[in-house]
PDB file of C-alpha atoms in Angstrom:
ATOM      1  CA  MET A  16    -165.879  -3.048-159.837  1.00 94.00           C
ATOM      2  CA  ARG A  17    -164.860  -6.254-158.045  1.00 96.00           C
ATOM      3  CA  LEU A  18    -164.714  -6.577-154.275  1.00 97.00           C
ATOM      4  CA  ARG A  19    -163.274  -9.042-151.788  1.00 96.00           C
ATOM      5  CA  VAL A  20    -164.973  -9.510-148.430  1.00 96.00           C
ATOM      6  CA  GLU A  21    -163.345 -11.138-145.417  1.00 95.00           C
ATOM      7  CA  PHE A  22    -165.451 -11.791-142.314  1.00 94.00           C
ATOM      8  CA  THR A  23    -165.741 -13.580-139.004  1.00 92.00           C
ATOM      9  CA  THR A  24    -168.624 -13.906-136.579  1.00 92.00           C
ATOM     10  CA  GLU A  25    -168.440 -14.236-132.810  1.00 92.00           C
ATOM     11  CA  PRO A  26    -168.684 -15.733-130.253  1.00 92.00           C
ATOM     12  CA  PHE A  27    -166.413 -18.570-131.306  1.00 85.00           C
ATOM     13  CA  ASP A  28    -167.104 -22.184-130.494  1.00 81.00           C
ATOM     14  CA  LEU A  29    -164.199 -24.538-131.103  1.00 78.00           C
ATOM     15  CA  GLU A  30    -166.356 -27.664-130.743  1.00 84.00           C
ATOM     16  CA  GLU A  31    -168.969 -26.956-133.452  1.00 85.00           C
ATOM     17  CA  ALA A  32    -169.976 -24.117-135.736  1.00 85.00           C
ATOM     18  CA  PRO A  33    -172.491 -21.849-133.992  1.00 90.00           C
ATOM     19  CA  ALA A  34    -175.784 -21.004-135.698  1.00 93.00           C
ATOM     20  CA  HIS A  35    -174.609 -17.468-136.537  1.00 93.00           C
ATOM     21  CA  ALA A  36    -171.501 -18.767-138.317  1.00 90.00           C
ATOM     22  CA  VAL A  37    -173.546 -21.280-140.288  1.00 90.00           C
ATOM     23  CA  ALA A  38    -176.052 -18.566-141.274  1.00 93.00           C
ATOM     24  CA  ALA A  39    -173.296 -16.238-142.528  1.00 91.00           C
ATOM     25  CA  ARG A  40    -171.594 -19.009-144.495  1.00 89.00           C
ATOM     26  CA  GLU A  41    -174.862 -20.079-146.094  1.00 91.00           C
ATOM     27  CA  VAL A  42    -175.489 -16.507-147.269  1.00 93.00           C
ATOM     28  CA  ILE A  43    -172.053 -16.339-148.881  1.00 90.00           C
ATOM     29  CA  GLN A  44    -172.378 -19.753-150.495  1.00 89.00           C
ATOM     30  CA  ARG A  45    -175.785 -18.841-151.995  1.00 91.00           C
ATOM     31  CA  ALA A  46    -174.628 -15.432-153.258  1.00 92.00           C
ATOM     32  CA  GLN A  47    -172.967 -16.768-156.437  1.00 90.00           C
ATOM     33  CA  LEU A  48    -169.624 -15.178-155.575  1.00 93.00           C
ATOM     34  CA  ASP A  49    -166.190 -16.240-156.794  1.00 88.00           C
ATOM     35  CA  ALA A  50    -163.266 -17.611-154.795  1.00 85.00           C
ATOM     36  CA  VAL A  51    -165.365 -18.501-151.749  1.00 90.00           C
ATOM     37  CA  ASP A  52    -163.153 -19.814-148.949  1.00 86.00           C
ATOM     38  CA  VAL A  53    -164.952 -20.854-145.766  1.00 82.00           C
ATOM     39  CA  GLY A  54    -162.818 -21.696-142.746  1.00 76.00           C
ATOM     40  CA  PRO A  55    -163.130 -22.099-138.985  1.00 70.00           C
ATOM     41  CA  PHE A  56    -161.684 -18.647-138.148  1.00 73.00           C
ATOM     42  CA  GLY A  57    -162.401 -16.585-141.231  1.00 82.00           C
ATOM     43  CA  ASN A  58    -164.154 -16.545-144.557  1.00 90.00           C
ATOM     44  CA  THR A  59    -163.470 -14.784-147.842  1.00 93.00           C
ATOM     45  CA  ALA A  60    -165.273 -14.317-151.127  1.00 95.00           C
ATOM     46  CA  GLU A  61    -164.916 -12.188-154.230  1.00 96.00           C
ATOM     47  CA  GLY A  62    -167.322 -10.933-156.829  1.00 95.00           C
ATOM     48  CA  GLU A  63    -168.990  -8.043-158.557  1.00 95.00           C
ATOM     49  CA  ALA A  64    -169.717  -5.135-156.224  1.00 96.00           C
ATOM     50  CA  ASP A  65    -173.522  -5.472-156.299  1.00 96.00           C
ATOM     51  CA  ARG A  66    -173.390  -9.170-155.389  1.00 95.00           C
ATOM     52  CA  VAL A  67    -170.797  -8.694-152.633  1.00 96.00           C
ATOM     53  CA  LEU A  68    -172.622  -5.742-151.077  1.00 97.00           C
ATOM     54  CA  GLY A  69    -175.937  -7.596-151.176  1.00 96.00           C
ATOM     55  CA  ALA A  70    -174.314 -10.622-149.571  1.00 96.00           C
ATOM     56  CA  VAL A  71    -172.729  -8.459-146.853  1.00 96.00           C
ATOM     57  CA  ALA A  72    -176.116  -6.960-145.956  1.00 97.00           C
ATOM     58  CA  ALA A  73    -177.694 -10.425-145.801  1.00 96.00           C
ATOM     59  CA  LEU A  74    -174.874 -11.971-143.775  1.00 94.00           C
ATOM     60  CA  LEU A  75    -175.027  -9.142-141.230  1.00 96.00           C
ATOM     61  CA  ARG A  76    -178.790  -9.505-140.865  1.00 97.00           C
ATOM     62  CA  ASP A  77    -178.835 -13.316-140.756  1.00 96.00           C
ATOM     63  CA  SER A  78    -175.845 -13.790-138.467  1.00 95.00           C
ATOM     64  CA  LEU A  79    -177.035 -11.172-135.961  1.00 97.00           C
ATOM     65  CA  GLU A  80    -180.525 -12.696-135.973  1.00 97.00           C
ATOM     66  CA  SER A  81    -178.885 -16.094-135.335  1.00 96.00           C
ATOM     67  CA  GLY A  82    -177.017 -14.971-132.218  1.00 96.00           C
ATOM     68  CA  ALA A  83    -173.797 -13.272-133.335  1.00 95.00           C
ATOM     69  CA  THR A  84    -172.575 -10.702-130.839  1.00 96.00           C
ATOM     70  CA  ARG A  85    -169.923  -9.341-133.207  1.00 96.00           C
ATOM     71  CA  VAL A  86    -169.331  -9.473-136.941  1.00 95.00           C
ATOM     72  CA  SER A  87    -165.946  -8.301-138.157  1.00 95.00           C
ATOM     73  CA  LEU A  88    -165.561  -7.656-141.843  1.00 94.00           C
ATOM     74  CA  GLN A  89    -163.301  -6.013-144.316  1.00 97.00           C
ATOM     75  CA  VAL A  90    -164.190  -5.117-147.895  1.00 96.00           C
ATOM     76  CA  ASN A  91    -161.469  -4.381-150.452  1.00 96.00           C
ATOM     77  CA  VAL A  92    -161.615  -3.247-154.052  1.00 97.00           C
ATOM     78  CA  ILE A  93    -159.705  -5.722-156.192  1.00 94.00           C
ATOM     79  CA  GLY A  94    -158.487  -5.460-159.720  1.00 80.00           C
ATOM     80  CA  GLU A  95    -155.404  -5.671-161.863  1.00 63.00           C
ATOM     81  CA  GLY A  96    -152.291  -5.731-159.741  1.00 58.00           C
ATOM     82  CA  THR A  97    -154.240  -6.200-156.486  1.00 54.00           C
ATOM     83  CA  PRO A  98    -153.030  -9.185-154.440  1.00 54.00           C
TER      84      PRO A  98
END
């Protein structure tokens, strides 16, 4: 099964990326996922379920330990015919 994760961390800082956002992005970039898109207000990545779920656990742990007060995420099953 393939999954897509979309996430943001808060609080926001429009001047520079906070430590919690950097930590979450580093987890996703190291996770060997496909279609990684890192942006200032949201991030997405796709991959096999085991890799995505492992990355989600790590990004929650690392971003909360780095000062996030909220992590919003959505995980979707993707496959044929899924946009």
